[in-house]
CSV table of C-alpha atoms in Angstrom, one decimal:
chain,number,residue,atom,x,y,z
V,204,UNK,CA,-5.9,-12.1,36.8
V,205,UNK,CA,-9.2,-11.3,34.1
V,206,UNK,CA,-8.2,-10.2,30.7
V,207,UNK,CA,-9.0,-7.6,29.6
V,208,UNK,CA,-13.0,-7.6,27.4
V,209,UNK,CA,-13.0,-5.7,24.2
V,210,UNK,CA,-15.7,-3.2,24.0
V,211,UNK,CA,-17.6,-2.1,21.5
V,212,UNK,CA,-15.9,1.7,22.0
V,213,UNK,CA,-12.4,0.6,21.6
V,214,UNK,CA,-13.1,-1.9,18.8
V,215,UNK,CA,-15.0,1.9,17.4
V,216,UNK,CA,-11.3,3.5,18.5
V,217,UNK,CA,-8.9,0.4,16.8
V,218,UNK,CA,-11.5,0.4,13.7
V,219,UNK,CA,-10.7,3.9,12.9
V,220,UNK,CA,-7.4,4.0,13.2
V,221,UNK,CA,-6.8,0.7,11.2
V,222,UNK,CA,-9.5,2.7,8.8
V,223,UNK,CA,-6.9,5.5,9.3
V,224,UNK,CA,-3.8,4.2,7.7
V,225,UNK,CA,-4.9,2.3,5.2
V,226,UNK,CA,-6.9,4.9,3.8
V,227,UNK,CA,-4.0,7.5,1.7
V,228,UNK,CA,-4.1,9.2,-1.7
V,229,UNK,CA,-3.5,6.3,-3.4
V,230,UNK,CA,-6.8,4.8,-1.7
V,231,UNK,CA,-8.7,7.7,-3.7
V,232,UNK,CA,-7.9,8.4,-6.7
V,233,UNK,CA,-7.4,4.4,-7.7
V,234,UNK,CA,-10.7,2.7,-7.4
V,235,UNK,CA,-11.9,5.7,-10.1
V,236,UNK,CA,-9.6,5.4,-12.3
V,237,UNK,CA,-10.1,2.1,-12.1
V,238,UNK,CA,-13.7,2.6,-12.6
V,239,UNK,CA,-13.1,4.6,-15.6
V,240,UNK,CA,-10.5,2.4,-17.6
V,241,UNK,CA,-13.1,-1.2,-16.8
V,242,UNK,CA,-16.3,0.5,-16.9
V,243,UNK,CA,-18.9,-2.2,-17.9
V,244,UNK,CA,-16.5,-5.3,-16.6
V,245,UNK,CA,-15.8,-3.1,-13.4
V,246,UNK,CA,-17.9,-6.0,-10.4
V,247,UNK,CA,-14.9,-8.5,-12.1
V,248,UNK,CA,-12.6,-5.6,-11.8
V,249,UNK,CA,-13.1,-4.5,-8.2
V,250,UNK,CA,-13.1,-8.1,-6.6
V,251,UNK,CA,-10.1,-7.9,-7.4
V,252,UNK,CA,-9.1,-5.0,-6.1
V,253,UNK,CA,-10.5,-5.1,-3.4
V,254,UNK,CA,-8.7,-8.4,-2.3
V,255,UNK,CA,-4.7,-6.7,-2.9
V,256,UNK,CA,-6.7,-3.5,-1.7
V,257,UNK,CA,-7.7,-4.3,1.5
V,258,UNK,CA,-7.0,-8.5,2.1
V,259,UNK,CA,-3.8,-8.3,1.9
V,260,UNK,CA,-3.4,-5.2,3.9
V,261,UNK,CA,-5.4,-7.1,6.7
V,262,UNK,CA,-3.2,-10.2,6.0
V,263,UNK,CA,0.0,-7.5,7.0
V,264,UNK,CA,-1.7,-6.3,9.7
V,265,UNK,CA,-1.7,-9.6,11.6
V,266,UNK,CA,1.5,-11.3,9.9
V,267,UNK,CA,3.2,-8.4,12.4
V,268,UNK,CA,1.3,-8.9,15.5
V,269,UNK,CA,1.3,-12.7,15.0
V,270,UNK,CA,5.1,-12.4,14.3
V,271,UNK,CA,5.8,-9.7,17.2
V,272,UNK,CA,8.3,-7.5,14.7
V,273,UNK,CA,9.4,-4.5,15.7
V,274,UNK,CA,9.1,-3.2,12.0
V,275,UNK,CA,9.2,-5.0,8.4
V,276,UNK,CA,12.8,-6.2,9.0
V,277,UNK,CA,11.7,-8.8,11.5
V,278,UNK,CA,9.5,-10.7,9.0
V,279,UNK,CA,12.0,-11.2,6.9
V,280,UNK,CA,14.2,-12.0,8.2
V,281,UNK,CA,14.1,-15.7,8.8
V,282,UNK,CA,15.5,-14.9,5.5
V,283,UNK,CA,18.5,-14.0,6.0
V,284,UNK,CA,19.8,-10.4,7.8
V,285,UNK,CA,20.7,-8.8,4.0
V,286,UNK,CA,17.5,-9.5,2.6
V,287,UNK,CA,15.7,-8.1,5.6
V,288,UNK,CA,17.8,-5.0,5.3
V,289,UNK,CA,17.8,-4.9,2.1
V,290,UNK,CA,13.8,-5.8,1.7
V,291,UNK,CA,13.0,-2.7,4.8
V,292,UNK,CA,15.0,-0.1,2.6
V,293,UNK,CA,13.1,-0.9,-0.8
V,294,UNK,CA,9.8,-0.4,0.8
V,295,UNK,CA,10.7,2.5,2.2
V,296,UNK,CA,12.5,4.0,-0.4
V,297,UNK,CA,8.9,3.2,-2.5
V,298,UNK,CA,6.5,4.0,0.0
V,299,UNK,CA,8.8,6.8,0.6
V,300,UNK,CA,10.3,9.3,-2.0
V,301,UNK,CA,10.3,7.4,-4.7
V,302,UNK,CA,6.4,6.9,-4.9
V,303,UNK,CA,4.7,7.5,-1.9
V,304,UNK,CA,5.0,11.0,-0.5
V,305,UNK,CA,5.8,12.4,-3.6
V,306,UNK,CA,1.9,11.3,-4.7
V,307,UNK,CA,0.4,12.9,-1.5
V,308,UNK,CA,1.7,15.9,-3.1
V,309,UNK,CA,1.2,15.1,-6.7
V,310,UNK,CA,-3.1,14.3,-5.8
V,311,UNK,CA,-3.5,17.2,-3.4
V,312,UNK,CA,-1.8,20.1,-6.0
V,313,UNK,CA,-3.9,18.0,-9.2
V,314,UNK,CA,-7.4,18.0,-7.5
V,315,UNK,CA,-6.9,21.2,-5.4
V,316,UNK,CA,-4.4,22.9,-7.3
V,317,UNK,CA,-4.1,22.9,-10.9
V,318,UNK,CA,-8.0,23.4,-12.0
V,319,UNK,CA,-7.5,27.0,-11.2
V,320,UNK,CA,-4.3,27.3,-12.8
V,321,UNK,CA,-3.5,28.2,-16.7
V,322,UNK,CA,-1.7,24.7,-18.5
V,323,UNK,CA,1.4,27.6,-19.4
V,324,UNK,CA,1.8,27.6,-15.2
V,325,UNK,CA,0.8,24.1,-14.1
V,326,UNK,CA,4.9,23.2,-14.0
V,327,UNK,CA,5.8,26.5,-12.0
V,328,UNK,CA,2.3,25.6,-10.0
V,329,UNK,CA,3.3,22.0,-8.6
V,330,UNK,CA,7.2,23.6,-8.2
V,331,UNK,CA,6.2,26.2,-5.5
V,332,UNK,CA,3.5,23.8,-3.9
V,333,UNK,CA,6.1,20.9,-3.9
V,334,UNK,CA,8.3,23.0,-1.9
V,335,UNK,CA,6.2,24.4,0.4
V,336,UNK,CA,4.5,21.0,1.0
V,337,UNK,CA,7.4,19.3,2.4
V,338,UNK,CA,9.0,22.1,3.7
V,339,UNK,CA,6.3,22.1,5.9
V,340,UNK,CA,6.5,18.3,6.2
V,341,UNK,CA,9.8,18.9,6.9
V,342,UNK,CA,8.9,21.1,9.8
V,343,UNK,CA,6.3,19.4,10.9
V,344,UNK,CA,8.4,16.3,11.4
V,345,UNK,CA,11.5,17.8,13.2
V,346,UNK,CA,9.6,19.4,15.3
V,347,UNK,CA,7.7,18.0,18.4
V,348,UNK,CA,3.8,18.8,17.3
V,349,UNK,CA,0.5,17.8,18.5
V,350,UNK,CA,-0.8,19.5,14.6
V,351,UNK,CA,-1.0,16.5,13.4
V,352,UNK,CA,-3.0,13.7,15.9
V,353,UNK,CA,-5.4,17.5,15.6
V,354,UNK,CA,-6.0,18.0,12.3
V,355,UNK,CA,-6.3,13.5,12.0
V,356,UNK,CA,-8.7,14.1,14.1
V,357,UNK,CA,-11.4,16.5,12.8
V,358,UNK,CA,-9.7,16.4,9.8
V,359,UNK,CA,-11.0,12.9,8.6
V,360,UNK,CA,-15.2,13.4,9.4
V,361,UNK,CA,-14.7,15.9,7.2
V,362,UNK,CA,-13.2,14.5,4.9
V,363,UNK,CA,-15.5,11.5,5.0
V,364,UNK,CA,-18.8,13.2,5.4
V,365,UNK,CA,-17.7,15.7,2.0
V,366,UNK,CA,-17.1,12.5,0.4
V,367,UNK,CA,-20.2,10.5,1.4
V,368,UNK,CA,-22.1,14.4,-0.4
V,369,UNK,CA,-20.8,13.3,-3.5
V,370,UNK,CA,-21.3,10.3,-3.6
V,371,UNK,CA,-24.7,10.8,-2.7
V,372,UNK,CA,-24.7,13.2,-5.6
V,373,UNK,CA,-23.3,11.3,-8.3
V,374,UNK,CA,-26.5,8.5,-6.5
V,375,UNK,CA,-29.1,10.2,-7.0
V,376,UNK,CA,-28.0,12.0,-10.5
V,377,UNK,CA,-25.5,9.7,-11.9
V,378,UNK,CA,-23.9,10.7,-15.1
V,379,UNK,CA,-24.1,7.4,-16.7
V,380,UNK,CA,-24.8,3.9,-17.2
V,381,UNK,CA,-22.7,1.1,-16.0
V,382,UNK,CA,-22.0,-0.6,-19.3
V,383,UNK,CA,-19.8,2.1,-20.8
V,384,UNK,CA,-17.0,1.2,-22.8
V,385,UNK,CA,-13.6,-0.7,-21.6
V,386,UNK,CA,-10.3,-0.7,-21.4
V,387,UNK,CA,-9.0,-3.7,-23.9
V,388,UNK,CA,-6.8,-5.1,-20.3
V,389,UNK,CA,-10.1,-5.9,-18.5
V,390,UNK,CA,-12.2,-6.9,-21.6
V,391,UNK,CA,-11.0,-10.7,-20.7
V,392,UNK,CA,-8.7,-10.5,-17.5
V,393,UNK,CA,-11.3,-8.2,-15.5
V,394,UNK,CA,-10.3,-10.1,-11.9
V,395,UNK,CA,-6.6,-10.0,-12.4
V,396,UNK,CA,-6.1,-6.9,-13.8
V,397,UNK,CA,-7.8,-5.7,-10.6
V,398,UNK,CA,-5.2,-7.5,-8.3
V,399,UNK,CA,-3.0,-6.0,-10.1
V,400,UNK,CA,-4.4,-2.4,-9.6
V,401,UNK,CA,-4.9,-2.8,-5.8
V,402,UNK,CA,-1.1,-2.7,-5.6
V,403,UNK,CA,-0.9,0.6,-6.9
V,404,UNK,CA,-2.6,1.4,-3.9
V,405,UNK,CA,0.7,0.5,-2.2
V,406,UNK,CA,-1.6,-0.8,1.3
V,407,UNK,CA,0.0,-4.3,1.7
V,408,UNK,CA,3.9,-3.4,2.0
V,409,UNK,CA,2.7,-0.2,3.9
V,410,UNK,CA,0.9,-2.3,6.4
V,411,UNK,CA,4.0,-4.3,6.9
V,412,UNK,CA,5.9,-1.2,7.4
V,413,UNK,CA,4.0,0.7,9.9
V,414,UNK,CA,1.6,-2.1,10.9
V,415,UNK,CA,3.7,-2.2,14.4
V,416,UNK,CA,2.2,1.3,15.5
V,417,UNK,CA,-1.3,-0.7,15.7
V,418,UNK,CA,-0.3,-3.3,17.3
V,419,UNK,CA,1.7,-0.6,19.7
V,420,UNK,CA,-2.3,1.3,20.2
V,421,UNK,CA,-4.1,-2.1,21.0
V,422,UNK,CA,-0.9,-2.4,24.1
V,423,UNK,CA,-2.2,0.6,24.9
V,424,UNK,CA,-5.4,-0.4,25.8
V,425,UNK,CA,-4.3,-2.5,27.9
V,426,UNK,CA,-4.3,-5.8,26.0
V,427,UNK,CA,-2.0,-8.8,26.3
V,428,UNK,CA,-0.5,-9.9,23.7
V,429,UNK,CA,-1.8,-13.2,23.1
V,430,UNK,CA,-4.9,-11.0,22.6
V,431,UNK,CA,-4.0,-8.2,20.2
V,432,UNK,CA,-3.8,-10.7,17.0
V,433,UNK,CA,-7.6,-10.6,18.5
V,434,UNK,CA,-8.3,-7.4,18.6
V,435,UNK,CA,-6.7,-6.8,14.9
V,436,UNK,CA,-8.7,-9.3,13.3
V,437,UNK,CA,-12.1,-7.7,14.1
V,438,UNK,CA,-11.2,-4.1,14.3
V,439,UNK,CA,-9.7,-4.9,10.8
V,440,UNK,CA,-12.5,-6.6,9.3
V,441,UNK,CA,-14.7,-4.1,11.2
V,442,UNK,CA,-12.4,-1.6,8.8
V,443,UNK,CA,-11.9,-3.0,5.4
V,444,UNK,CA,-15.9,-3.6,5.2
V,445,UNK,CA,-15.9,-0.3,5.3
V,446,UNK,CA,-13.4,0.6,2.9
V,447,UNK,CA,-14.5,-2.3,0.3
V,448,UNK,CA,-18.3,-0.6,0.5
V,449,UNK,CA,-16.2,3.1,0.0
V,450,UNK,CA,-14.1,1.7,-3.0
V,451,UNK,CA,-17.0,0.1,-4.1
V,452,UNK,CA,-19.0,3.5,-4.0
V,453,UNK,CA,-15.5,5.3,-5.7
V,454,UNK,CA,-15.1,2.3,-8.4
V,455,UNK,CA,-19.4,3.1,-9.3
V,456,UNK,CA,-18.9,6.6,-9.3
V,457,UNK,CA,-15.6,6.0,-12.4
V,458,UNK,CA,-18.0,4.2,-14.2
V,459,UNK,CA,-20.8,6.8,-14.7
V,460,UNK,CA,-18.8,9.9,-14.9
V,461,UNK,CA,-17.6,8.4,-18.4
V,462,UNK,CA,-20.8,9.7,-19.7
V,463,UNK,CA,-19.6,13.2,-19.0
V,464,UNK,CA,-15.8,13.3,-19.8
V,465,UNK,CA,-12.8,10.5,-21.4
V,466,UNK,CA,-11.0,8.5,-19.8
V,467,UNK,CA,-8.9,10.5,-17.5
V,468,UNK,CA,-5.0,10.5,-17.4
V,469,UNK,CA,-4.9,10.0,-13.8
V,470,UNK,CA,-7.7,8.9,-11.2
V,471,UNK,CA,-6.6,12.7,-9.3
V,472,UNK,CA,-7.7,14.4,-12.0
V,473,UNK,CA,-10.7,12.3,-12.5
V,474,UNK,CA,-11.5,12.9,-9.4
V,475,UNK,CA,-11.2,16.7,-10.0
V,476,UNK,CA,-13.5,17.0,-13.6
V,477,UNK,CA,-15.8,15.0,-11.2
V,478,UNK,CA,-15.7,17.5,-8.2
V,479,UNK,CA,-16.5,20.4,-10.6
V,480,UNK,CA,-19.3,18.4,-12.1
V,481,UNK,CA,-21.3,18.5,-9.2
V,482,UNK,CA,-20.4,21.1,-7.1
V,483,UNK,CA,-18.9,23.6,-9.9
V,484,UNK,CA,-15.7,25.6,-8.9
V,485,UNK,CA,-16.2,26.2,-4.6
V,486,UNK,CA,-16.8,22.4,-4.1
V,487,UNK,CA,-13.8,22.1,-5.7
V,488,UNK,CA,-11.9,24.2,-3.9
V,489,UNK,CA,-13.5,22.8,-0.5
V,490,UNK,CA,-12.5,19.4,-1.8
V,491,UNK,CA,-8.9,20.1,-2.8
V,492,UNK,CA,-8.2,21.9,0.6
V,493,UNK,CA,-9.9,19.3,2.4
V,494,UNK,CA,-7.7,16.2,0.5
V,495,UNK,CA,-4.5,18.4,1.0
V,496,UNK,CA,-4.7,18.4,4.6
V,497,UNK,CA,-5.9,15.1,4.6
V,498,UNK,CA,-2.8,13.0,2.1
V,499,UNK,CA,-1.0,15.8,4.1
V,500,UNK,CA,-0.9,13.8,7.0
V,501,UNK,CA,-0.2,10.7,5.4
V,502,UNK,CA,3.1,12.9,4.2
V,503,UNK,CA,3.8,13.2,7.5
V,504,UNK,CA,3.4,9.5,8.8
V,505,UNK,CA,5.2,8.2,6.2
V,506,UNK,CA,7.8,11.1,6.8
V,507,UNK,CA,7.8,10.0,10.5
V,508,UNK,CA,7.9,6.2,9.9
V,509,UNK,CA,11.0,7.3,7.0
V,510,UNK,CA,13.2,8.1,9.4
V,511,UNK,CA,12.9,6.2,12.6
V,512,UNK,CA,13.0,2.7,11.1
V,513,UNK,CA,16.5,3.4,8.3
V,514,UNK,CA,17.6,5.0,11.7
V,515,UNK,CA,17.6,2.3,13.9
V,516,UNK,CA,18.9,0.4,11.0
V,517,UNK,CA,21.7,2.3,10.0
V,518,UNK,CA,22.1,4.4,13.0
V,519,UNK,CA,25.4,6.5,12.5
V,520,UNK,CA,23.6,8.1,10.0
V,521,UNK,CA,21.0,10.5,12.8
V,522,UNK,CA,17.0,11.0,12.1
V,523,UNK,CA,17.2,14.6,10.9
V,524,UNK,CA,19.5,13.5,7.9
V,525,UNK,CA,16.2,10.2,6.9
V,526,UNK,CA,14.3,13.1,6.9
V,527,UNK,CA,16.4,15.1,5.2
V,528,UNK,CA,16.4,12.4,2.0
V,529,UNK,CA,13.0,12.3,2.1
V,530,UNK,CA,12.4,15.8,2.2
V,531,UNK,CA,14.3,16.4,-0.8
V,532,UNK,CA,14.0,13.4,-2.6
V,533,UNK,CA,10.1,13.3,-2.4
V,534,UNK,CA,10.2,17.2,-4.0
V,535,UNK,CA,11.7,16.2,-6.8
V,536,UNK,CA,10.1,12.8,-7.5
V,537,UNK,CA,7.2,14.9,-7.0
V,538,UNK,CA,7.7,16.9,-9.8
V,539,UNK,CA,7.3,14.4,-12.3
V,540,UNK,CA,4.0,14.6,-12.5
V,541,UNK,CA,1.1,12.3,-10.9
V,542,UNK,CA,1.0,10.3,-14.2
V,543,UNK,CA,4.2,9.8,-14.7
V,544,UNK,CA,4.1,8.7,-11.1
V,545,UNK,CA,2.1,6.2,-10.4
V,546,UNK,CA,3.7,4.5,-14.4
V,547,UNK,CA,6.9,4.2,-13.2
V,548,UNK,CA,5.3,2.5,-10.0
V,549,UNK,CA,3.9,0.3,-11.8
V,550,UNK,CA,7.2,-2.8,-12.0
V,551,UNK,CA,8.9,-1.7,-9.0
V,552,UNK,CA,5.3,-2.4,-6.9
V,553,UNK,CA,5.1,-6.0,-9.6
V,554,UNK,CA,8.8,-6.8,-8.1
V,555,UNK,CA,7.9,-5.8,-4.7
V,556,UNK,CA,4.3,-7.0,-3.7
V,557,UNK,CA,4.9,-11.1,-4.9
V,558,UNK,CA,7.9,-11.2,-2.1
V,559,UNK,CA,5.4,-9.0,0.0
V,560,UNK,CA,3.0,-11.9,-0.4
V,561,UNK,CA,4.9,-15.0,0.7
V,562,UNK,CA,6.4,-13.2,3.4
V,563,UNK,CA,2.8,-12.0,4.7
V,564,UNK,CA,1.4,-15.9,4.3
V,565,UNK,CA,4.9,-17.5,5.3
V,566,UNK,CA,4.3,-15.4,8.9
V,567,UNK,CA,1.0,-16.2,9.2
V,568,UNK,CA,1.7,-20.5,8.6
V,569,UNK,CA,4.8,-20.2,10.5
V,570,UNK,CA,3.9,-21.9,13.3
V,571,UNK,CA,3.2,-25.5,10.5
V,572,UNK,CA,7.4,-25.5,10.2
V,573,UNK,CA,8.3,-23.8,12.4
V,574,UNK,CA,9.3,-20.6,11.4
V,575,UNK,CA,12.3,-22.7,9.3
V,576,UNK,CA,14.8,-20.5,7.0
V,577,UNK,CA,14.7,-23.3,5.3
V,578,UNK,CA,11.6,-22.7,4.0
V,579,UNK,CA,11.7,-19.1,4.1
V,580,UNK,CA,14.5,-18.6,2.0
V,581,UNK,CA,13.1,-21.5,-0.2
V,582,UNK,CA,10.5,-20.1,-1.2
V,583,UNK,CA,12.0,-16.4,-1.4
V,584,UNK,CA,14.5,-17.7,-4.0
V,585,UNK,CA,11.8,-19.5,-5.7
V,586,UNK,CA,10.0,-16.1,-6.3
V,587,UNK,CA,13.1,-13.8,-7.3
V,588,UNK,CA,13.5,-14.6,-10.7
V,589,UNK,CA,9.5,-14.4,-12.6
V,590,UNK,CA,9.0,-11.3,-9.4
V,591,UNK,CA,11.7,-9.8,-11.9
V,592,UNK,CA,11.1,-10.7,-14.7
V,593,UNK,CA,6.9,-9.6,-14.1
V,594,UNK,CA,8.9,-5.6,-13.7
V,595,UNK,CA,10.5,-6.4,-16.4
V,596,UNK,CA,7.1,-7.3,-18.4
V,597,UNK,CA,5.9,-3.9,-16.7
V,598,UNK,CA,8.4,-1.4,-17.2
V,599,UNK,CA,9.4,1.3,-20.0
V,600,UNK,CA,12.7,-1.6,-21.0
V,601,UNK,CA,10.2,-3.5,-23.1
V,602,UNK,CA,11.0,-1.9,-25.2
V,603,UNK,CA,14.2,-3.8,-26.4
V,604,UNK,CA,14.4,-6.8,-29.0
V,605,UNK,CA,16.0,-8.2,-26.6
V,606,UNK,CA,13.7,-7.9,-22.9
V,607,UNK,CA,10.5,-9.1,-25.6
V,608,UNK,CA,12.4,-12.1,-26.5
V,609,UNK,CA,13.0,-13.4,-22.8
V,610,UNK,CA,9.4,-12.1,-21.3
V,611,UNK,CA,8.1,-13.7,-24.6
V,612,UNK,CA,9.7,-17.8,-23.2
V,613,UNK,CA,8.7,-16.8,-19.6
V,614,UNK,CA,4.6,-15.9,-20.5
V,615,UNK,CA,4.9,-19.3,-23.0
V,616,UNK,CA,6.5,-21.3,-19.9
V,617,UNK,CA,5.2,-20.3,-16.8
V,618,UNK,CA,1.5,-20.7,-15.4
V,619,UNK,CA,0.3,-17.1,-14.8
V,620,UNK,CA,2.6,-14.9,-16.3
V,621,UNK,CA,1.7,-13.6,-18.6
V,622,UNK,CA,-0.9,-11.8,-16.4
V,623,UNK,CA,0.8,-10.8,-13.6
V,624,UNK,CA,1.2,-13.3,-11.6
V,625,UNK,CA,4.0,-15.5,-12.6
V,626,UNK,CA,5.3,-15.7,-9.4
V,627,UNK,CA,2.4,-18.2,-7.7
V,628,UNK,CA,3.2,-21.7,-9.2
V,629,UNK,CA,7.3,-20.8,-8.4
V,630,UNK,CA,6.0,-20.1,-4.5
V,631,UNK,CA,4.3,-23.4,-4.1
V,632,UNK,CA,7.1,-25.2,-5.5
V,633,UNK,CA,9.5,-23.3,-2.9
V,634,UNK,CA,7.5,-23.9,-0.5
V,635,UNK,CA,7.5,-27.4,-1.5
V,636,UNK,CA,11.0,-27.7,-1.6
V,637,UNK,CA,11.5,-26.1,1.9
V,638,UNK,CA,9.8,-28.9,3.6
V,639,UNK,CA,11.4,-31.3,1.7
V,640,UNK,CA,14.5,-29.7,3.0
V,641,UNK,CA,13.4,-28.9,6.2
V,642,UNK,CA,12.1,-32.6,6.2
V,643,UNK,CA,15.5,-34.1,5.4
V,644,UNK,CA,17.1,-31.7,7.8
V,645,UNK,CA,15.3,-33.3,11.0
V,646,UNK,CA,16.1,-36.5,10.4
V,647,UNK,CA,19.9,-35.6,10.0
V,648,UNK,CA,19.2,-34.6,13.2
V,649,UNK,CA,18.0,-38.1,14.7
V,650,UNK,CA,20.7,-40.0,13.2
V,651,UNK,CA,23.1,-37.4,14.2
V,652,UNK,CA,21.5,-37.6,17.7
V,653,UNK,CA,21.2,-41.5,17.3
V,654,UNK,CA,25.1,-41.4,17.0
V,655,UNK,CA,26.1,-39.5,19.4
V,656,UNK,CA,24.2,-41.2,21.9
V,657,UNK,CA,26.1,-45.0,21.0
C-alpha cells in the first residue's frame, strides 16, 4: 500500500488550522504592547518574543505528535502519575478560568466596548458584557452547534483583512519613527525580556494541551502515524513564518504609535487607540465586533478543552460541571480587568513555563535516553526550585523583606536567574545527573543478569 502524499491544498489546510490555534487575544495585544515598551530596542526584543511566541509552541506541537499523546497528561506522566495530573490541572486552570478565557472577554471589551462608554460606567459595562459573553459560550458548548466552525471559517479571513488594512495604513502613514524612548527593562537585556514577553501569549503551554486536535486532524486526512510529525513540521513551519511576520508588523505598529500616544496600560487599550487614530469610531466599532467574535471562538474552544480533559482525568465529575466551573471562574476573573489579569498571570507563567519547556525538550529527545523516567524526574526535580523562585521574583509578594533577601541570594548564586531564566543551568545539571543515574541503573541490571545466568 502506497503512502499518502501531502498535497499543497492539504499543507495549506493544516497550516491554516495551526495558525488558527495559535492566534488569539494575547497574540494580538502583546506584540503591540512589546512595541510600545521596547521602542528603539524593538528588533532584539522581537527576536526573543518570536522564540517563545512561535518556535516553542511549534516544538510543543511536535512533542505531542512524537509521543503520540492524547493530552498534556501523557507528555508529563513519565515524571509520575501525580505530576502528570497536577501539570494537566495547572495548565488548564491557567489557559482556562484563571487567565486565558478571562483575557478573551477583557480584550474584547477593551477594544470594542470600552471606547464608547464613559469611565464611570466601565465596571458595570464589563460586568454585563462578561456575563453575556461567558453565558453564551457556556450555552453553545453545552449544546452541539455548528456556530463555532461557521464563525471560525468565515470570520478569520475578515479579521485578517481588517488587520492587514490597519497595518498597511500604518506602513504608509506612520504615527512616528522606530527610535522612540524605551522602557528600562529593554535597555540592557531586550532579547531576554522579549523571551519573557513571549510567555504571555501562553501558546507554549496551550499547544501542549490542545495540539492533539491537530494531530487527529492530520490523521483524519489519511496520513499514517509515522507521517504525522513530518506533515506537522512542514505545515507548522509555514504557519509560524506567517505568524512571525504578523508579530513583527504588530510590534512596529506599537513602536510607531508612540509618535501619537503615551504607553498604554495594556496592549488592548493601545490597539484600540491605534484603530481609532486610523479609522475613527466606525473603524473602532467594526474592529471591536470582529475581534469579539474571534476571541469568542477561542473562548469556546478553551471551554471544551478544559471540560473534556478534566472530565477524563476526574470522571466522577461530569463534563457539564467542568463547563460551569470554567464559565463562572472566567466571569469572576475577567472583571478584575485586562491589566490586572496580565499582571497576575506573569508569576504563574514564570512557574509553569520552565516545566513545559523541559518536558517539550525531553519529549523531542526521548529516544536518546529511552524515555527513562529517571532522566525526566532528575530534570524536573532540578528545575522545580528555580522555577518557584523565578515566579516569586515576579510576584507581588516580592515586597516583603524576607522574599527580597531570598531572591537577592538566588540572583547572586544561579546564572541567568536575574534575567528570569534561573532554571536553564539546573535543567542541564539535571539532565547530566539523570544520564548518570540511568547509566548506573543499566550497569546494575547487567550485573544482575550475569549473576542470574550463573
